[in-house]
mmCIF file of C-alpha atoms in Angstrom:
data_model
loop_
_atom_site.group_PDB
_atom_site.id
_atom_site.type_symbol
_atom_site.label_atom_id
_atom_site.label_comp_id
_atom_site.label_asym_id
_atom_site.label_seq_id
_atom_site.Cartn_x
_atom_site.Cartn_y
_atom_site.Cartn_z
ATOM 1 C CA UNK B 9 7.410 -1.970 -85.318
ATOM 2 C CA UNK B 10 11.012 -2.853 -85.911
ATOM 3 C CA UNK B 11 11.222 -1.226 -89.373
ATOM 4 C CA UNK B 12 9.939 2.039 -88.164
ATOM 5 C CA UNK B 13 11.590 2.304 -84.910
ATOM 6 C CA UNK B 14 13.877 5.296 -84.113
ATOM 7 C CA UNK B 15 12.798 6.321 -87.560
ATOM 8 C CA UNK B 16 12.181 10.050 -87.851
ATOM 9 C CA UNK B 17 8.867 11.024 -87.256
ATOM 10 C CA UNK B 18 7.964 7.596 -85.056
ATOM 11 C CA UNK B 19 8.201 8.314 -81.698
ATOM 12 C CA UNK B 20 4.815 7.117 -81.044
ATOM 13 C CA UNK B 21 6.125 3.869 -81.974
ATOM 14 C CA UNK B 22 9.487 3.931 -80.165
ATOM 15 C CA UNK B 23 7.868 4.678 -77.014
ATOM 16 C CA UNK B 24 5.195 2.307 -77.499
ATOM 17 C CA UNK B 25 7.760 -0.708 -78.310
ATOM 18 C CA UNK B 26 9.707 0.290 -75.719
ATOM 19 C CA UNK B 27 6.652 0.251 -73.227
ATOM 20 C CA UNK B 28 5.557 -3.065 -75.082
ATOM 21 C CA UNK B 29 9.398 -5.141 -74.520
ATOM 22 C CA UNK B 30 9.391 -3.462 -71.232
ATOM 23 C CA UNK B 31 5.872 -4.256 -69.503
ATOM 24 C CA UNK B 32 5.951 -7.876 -71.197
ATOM 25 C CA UNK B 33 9.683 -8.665 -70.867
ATOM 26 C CA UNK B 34 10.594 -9.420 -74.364
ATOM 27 C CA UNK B 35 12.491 -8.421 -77.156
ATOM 28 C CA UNK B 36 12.154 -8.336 -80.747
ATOM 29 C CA UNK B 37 8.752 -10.381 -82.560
ATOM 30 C CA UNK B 38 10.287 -13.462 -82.309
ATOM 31 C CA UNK B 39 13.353 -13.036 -80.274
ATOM 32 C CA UNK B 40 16.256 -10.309 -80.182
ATOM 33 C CA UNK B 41 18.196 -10.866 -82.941
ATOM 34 C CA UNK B 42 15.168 -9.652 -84.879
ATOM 35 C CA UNK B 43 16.707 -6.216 -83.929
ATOM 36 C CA UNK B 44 19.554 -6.335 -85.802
ATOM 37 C CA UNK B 45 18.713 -8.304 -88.885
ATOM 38 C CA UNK B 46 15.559 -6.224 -89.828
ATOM 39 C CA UNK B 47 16.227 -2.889 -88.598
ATOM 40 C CA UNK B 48 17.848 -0.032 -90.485
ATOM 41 C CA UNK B 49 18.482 1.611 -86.894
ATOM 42 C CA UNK B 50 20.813 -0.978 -86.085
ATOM 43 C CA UNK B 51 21.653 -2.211 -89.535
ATOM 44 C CA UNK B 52 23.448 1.083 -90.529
ATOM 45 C CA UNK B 53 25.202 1.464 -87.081
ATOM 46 C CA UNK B 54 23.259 4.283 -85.732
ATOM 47 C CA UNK B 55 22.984 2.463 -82.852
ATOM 48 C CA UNK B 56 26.101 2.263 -81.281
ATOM 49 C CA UNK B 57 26.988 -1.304 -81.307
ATOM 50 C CA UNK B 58 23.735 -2.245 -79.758
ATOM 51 C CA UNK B 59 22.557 -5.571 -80.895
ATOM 52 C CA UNK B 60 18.899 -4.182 -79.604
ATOM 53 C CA UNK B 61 16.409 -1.133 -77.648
ATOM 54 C CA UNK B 62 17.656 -1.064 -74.323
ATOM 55 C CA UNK B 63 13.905 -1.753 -73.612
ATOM 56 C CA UNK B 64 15.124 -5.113 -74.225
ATOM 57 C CA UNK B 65 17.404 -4.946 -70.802
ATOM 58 C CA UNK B 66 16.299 -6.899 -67.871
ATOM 59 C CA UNK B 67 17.641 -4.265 -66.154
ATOM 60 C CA UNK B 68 17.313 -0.841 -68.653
ATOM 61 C CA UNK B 69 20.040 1.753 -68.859
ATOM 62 C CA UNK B 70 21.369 3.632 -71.559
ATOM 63 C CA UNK B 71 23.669 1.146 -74.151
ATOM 64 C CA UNK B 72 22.712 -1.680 -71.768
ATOM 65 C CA UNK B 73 22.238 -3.267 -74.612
ATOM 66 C CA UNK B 74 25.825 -3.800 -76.051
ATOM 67 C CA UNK B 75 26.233 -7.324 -74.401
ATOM 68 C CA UNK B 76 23.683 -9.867 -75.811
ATOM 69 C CA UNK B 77 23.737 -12.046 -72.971
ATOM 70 C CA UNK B 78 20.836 -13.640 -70.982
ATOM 71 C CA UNK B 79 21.473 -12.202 -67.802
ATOM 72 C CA UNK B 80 21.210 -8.877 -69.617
ATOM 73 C CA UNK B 81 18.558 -8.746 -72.243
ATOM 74 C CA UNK B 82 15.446 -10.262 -72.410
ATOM 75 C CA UNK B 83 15.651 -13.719 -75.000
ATOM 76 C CA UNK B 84 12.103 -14.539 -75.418
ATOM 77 C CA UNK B 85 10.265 -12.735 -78.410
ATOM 78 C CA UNK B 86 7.116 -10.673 -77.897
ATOM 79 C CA UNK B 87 4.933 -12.740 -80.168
ATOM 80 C CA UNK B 88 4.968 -15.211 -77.681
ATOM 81 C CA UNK B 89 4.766 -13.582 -74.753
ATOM 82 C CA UNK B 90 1.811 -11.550 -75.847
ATOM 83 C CA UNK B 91 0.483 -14.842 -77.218
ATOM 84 C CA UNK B 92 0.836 -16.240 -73.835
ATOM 85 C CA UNK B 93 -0.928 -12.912 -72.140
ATOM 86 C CA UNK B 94 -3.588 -13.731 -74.024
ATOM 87 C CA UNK B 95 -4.268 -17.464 -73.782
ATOM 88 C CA UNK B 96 -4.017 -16.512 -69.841
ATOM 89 C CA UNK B 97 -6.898 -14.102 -70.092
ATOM 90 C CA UNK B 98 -8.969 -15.971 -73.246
ATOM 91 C CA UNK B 99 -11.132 -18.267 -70.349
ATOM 92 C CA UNK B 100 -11.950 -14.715 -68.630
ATOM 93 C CA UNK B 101 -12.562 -12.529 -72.022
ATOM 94 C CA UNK B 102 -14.783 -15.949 -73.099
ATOM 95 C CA UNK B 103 -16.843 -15.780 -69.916
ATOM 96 C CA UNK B 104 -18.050 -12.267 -70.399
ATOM 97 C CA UNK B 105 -18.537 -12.203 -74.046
ATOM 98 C CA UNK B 106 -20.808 -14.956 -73.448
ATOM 99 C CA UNK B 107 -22.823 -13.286 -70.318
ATOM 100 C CA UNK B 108 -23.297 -10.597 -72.124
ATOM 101 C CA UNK B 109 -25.079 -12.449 -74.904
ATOM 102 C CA UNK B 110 -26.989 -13.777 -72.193
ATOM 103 C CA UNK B 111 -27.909 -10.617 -71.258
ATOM 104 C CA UNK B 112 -29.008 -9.300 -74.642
ATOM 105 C CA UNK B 113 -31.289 -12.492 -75.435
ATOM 106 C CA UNK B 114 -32.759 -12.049 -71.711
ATOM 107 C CA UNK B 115 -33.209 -8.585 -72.507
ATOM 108 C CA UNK B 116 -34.571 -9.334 -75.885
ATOM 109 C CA UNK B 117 -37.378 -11.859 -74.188
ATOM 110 C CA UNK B 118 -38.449 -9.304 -72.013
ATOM 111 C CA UNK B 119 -38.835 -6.548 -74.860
ATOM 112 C CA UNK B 120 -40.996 -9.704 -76.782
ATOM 113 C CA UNK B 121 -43.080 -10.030 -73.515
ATOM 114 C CA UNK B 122 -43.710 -6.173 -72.599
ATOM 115 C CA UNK B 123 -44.703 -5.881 -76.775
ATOM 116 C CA UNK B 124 -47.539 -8.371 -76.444
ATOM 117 C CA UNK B 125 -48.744 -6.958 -72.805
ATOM 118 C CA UNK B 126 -49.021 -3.699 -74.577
ATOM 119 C CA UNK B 127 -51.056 -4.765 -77.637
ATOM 120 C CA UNK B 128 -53.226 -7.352 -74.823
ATOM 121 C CA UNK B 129 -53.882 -4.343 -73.106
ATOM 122 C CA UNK B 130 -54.491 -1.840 -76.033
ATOM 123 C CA UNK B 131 -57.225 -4.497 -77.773
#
Protein backbone atom coordinates (compact mmCIF):
# COMPACT_ATOMS: atom_id res chain seq x y z
CA UNK A 1 0.00 0.00 0.00
CA UNK A 2 2.55 2.59 0.96
CA UNK A 3 5.27 1.32 -1.42
CA UNK A 4 3.04 1.44 -4.39
CA UNK A 5 1.17 4.52 -3.76
CA UNK A 6 1.22 7.40 -6.31
CA UNK A 7 3.35 4.94 -8.20
CA UNK A 8 2.65 4.95 -11.92
CA UNK A 9 0.23 2.63 -12.95
CA UNK A 10 -1.51 2.35 -9.17
CA UNK A 11 -4.29 4.36 -9.06
CA UNK A 12 -6.43 1.61 -7.97
CA UNK A 13 -4.43 1.66 -4.96
CA UNK A 14 -4.16 5.42 -4.36
CA UNK A 15 -7.76 5.77 -4.45
CA UNK A 16 -8.38 2.84 -2.45
CA UNK A 17 -5.85 4.05 0.46
CA UNK A 18 -7.14 7.18 0.24
CA UNK A 19 -10.82 5.84 0.66
CA UNK A 20 -9.31 3.38 3.35
CA UNK A 21 -7.40 6.53 5.76
CA UNK A 22 -10.42 8.48 4.91
CA UNK A 23 -13.59 6.23 5.85
CA UNK A 24 -11.54 4.78 8.96
CA UNK A 25 -9.71 7.96 10.06
CA UNK A 26 -6.19 6.84 10.03
CA UNK A 27 -3.03 7.22 8.53
CA UNK A 28 -0.23 5.15 7.58
CA UNK A 29 -0.19 0.99 8.90
CA UNK A 30 0.92 1.85 12.05
CA UNK A 31 0.79 5.54 12.33
CA UNK A 32 1.80 8.54 9.90
CA UNK A 33 5.21 8.69 9.92
CA UNK A 34 5.02 5.38 8.08
CA UNK A 35 4.48 7.78 5.08
CA UNK A 36 7.56 9.23 4.95
CA UNK A 37 10.01 6.61 6.07
CA UNK A 38 8.77 3.85 3.62
CA UNK A 39 7.55 5.64 0.72
CA UNK A 40 9.51 6.58 -2.39
CA UNK A 41 6.59 9.22 -3.08
CA UNK A 42 7.58 11.12 -0.22
CA UNK A 43 11.10 9.88 0.21
CA UNK A 44 12.33 11.49 -3.09
CA UNK A 45 10.33 14.78 -2.53
CA UNK A 46 7.71 14.33 -5.07
CA UNK A 47 5.47 15.21 -2.64
CA UNK A 48 5.85 18.60 -1.87
CA UNK A 49 6.93 18.68 1.65
CA UNK A 50 4.07 16.54 2.70
CA UNK A 51 4.95 14.37 5.58
CA UNK A 52 1.70 12.18 4.28
CA UNK A 53 -1.75 11.61 1.62
CA UNK A 54 -3.86 14.35 2.43
CA UNK A 55 -6.33 11.41 3.00
CA UNK A 56 -4.62 11.52 6.20
CA UNK A 57 -6.28 15.20 7.00
CA UNK A 58 -8.98 15.38 9.51
CA UNK A 59 -10.14 17.86 7.46
CA UNK A 60 -8.80 16.95 3.53
CA UNK A 61 -7.61 19.62 1.15
CA UNK A 62 -4.97 19.73 -1.22
CA UNK A 63 -1.18 19.92 0.74
CA UNK A 64 -3.21 19.79 3.97
CA UNK A 65 -0.83 17.67 4.81
CA UNK A 66 2.36 19.89 5.23
CA UNK A 67 1.78 20.42 9.06
CA UNK A 68 2.03 17.09 11.02
CA UNK A 69 0.05 18.16 13.81
CA UNK A 70 -2.88 16.42 15.62
CA UNK A 71 -5.42 18.82 15.03
CA UNK A 72 -4.60 18.29 11.36
CA UNK A 73 -3.84 14.75 10.42
CA UNK A 74 -5.10 11.76 11.64
CA UNK A 75 -2.27 10.01 14.39
CA UNK A 76 -3.67 6.65 14.85
CA UNK A 77 -2.45 3.92 12.26
CA UNK A 78 -4.89 1.89 10.17
CA UNK A 79 -3.81 -1.47 11.49
CA UNK A 80 -5.45 -0.64 14.47
CA UNK A 81 -8.27 0.95 13.57
CA UNK A 82 -9.26 -1.72 11.14
CA UNK A 83 -8.28 -4.13 13.92
CA UNK A 84 -10.67 -2.39 16.10
CA UNK A 85 -13.57 -2.42 13.15
CA UNK A 86 -13.28 -5.77 13.32
CA UNK A 87 -13.22 -6.90 16.94
CA UNK A 88 -16.52 -4.54 16.97
CA UNK A 89 -18.24 -6.66 14.38
CA UNK A 90 -16.40 -10.33 15.30
CA UNK A 91 -19.58 -11.13 18.06
CA UNK A 92 -22.03 -10.30 14.97
CA UNK A 93 -19.90 -12.13 12.01
CA UNK A 94 -19.61 -15.17 14.92
CA UNK A 95 -23.38 -15.28 15.36
CA UNK A 96 -24.20 -15.90 11.76
CA UNK A 97 -21.43 -18.13 10.80
CA UNK A 98 -22.68 -20.26 13.46
CA UNK A 99 -26.63 -20.08 12.44
CA UNK A 100 -25.82 -20.90 9.37
CA UNK A 101 -24.15 -24.14 10.39
CA UNK A 102 -27.19 -24.63 12.19
CA UNK A 103 -28.98 -24.37 9.28
CA UNK A 104 -26.97 -26.75 7.13
CA UNK A 105 -26.99 -29.66 9.88
CA UNK A 106 -30.94 -28.95 10.23
CA UNK A 107 -31.09 -29.10 6.65
CA UNK A 108 -28.88 -32.09 6.49
CA UNK A 109 -31.36 -34.07 9.14
CA UNK A 110 -34.16 -33.41 7.11
CA UNK A 111 -32.45 -34.67 3.74
CA UNK A 112 -31.48 -38.04 6.19
CA UNK A 113 -35.24 -38.21 7.14
CA UNK A 114 -36.98 -37.58 3.57
CA UNK A 115 -34.08 -40.47 2.23
CA UNK A 116 -35.45 -43.15 4.53
CA UNK A 117 -39.34 -42.09 3.94
CA UNK A 118 -38.56 -42.61 0.34
CA UNK A 119 -36.91 -46.07 0.51
CA UNK A 120 -39.98 -46.96 3.54
CA UNK A 121 -42.25 -46.10 0.98
CA UNK A 122 -40.55 -47.63 -2.18
CA UNK A 123 -40.11 -51.30 -0.20
Amino acid sequence: MIMQYMAKGSEGITGATDTLQQDFRCCGVLNWRDWKANSPYFKTGLAKNMTAPNSCCISPSDGCAVRDHPSNIYHVGCLDAIESYIRTYLFIIGAVGISMACLMFIGMILTCCLHSAIRRSES
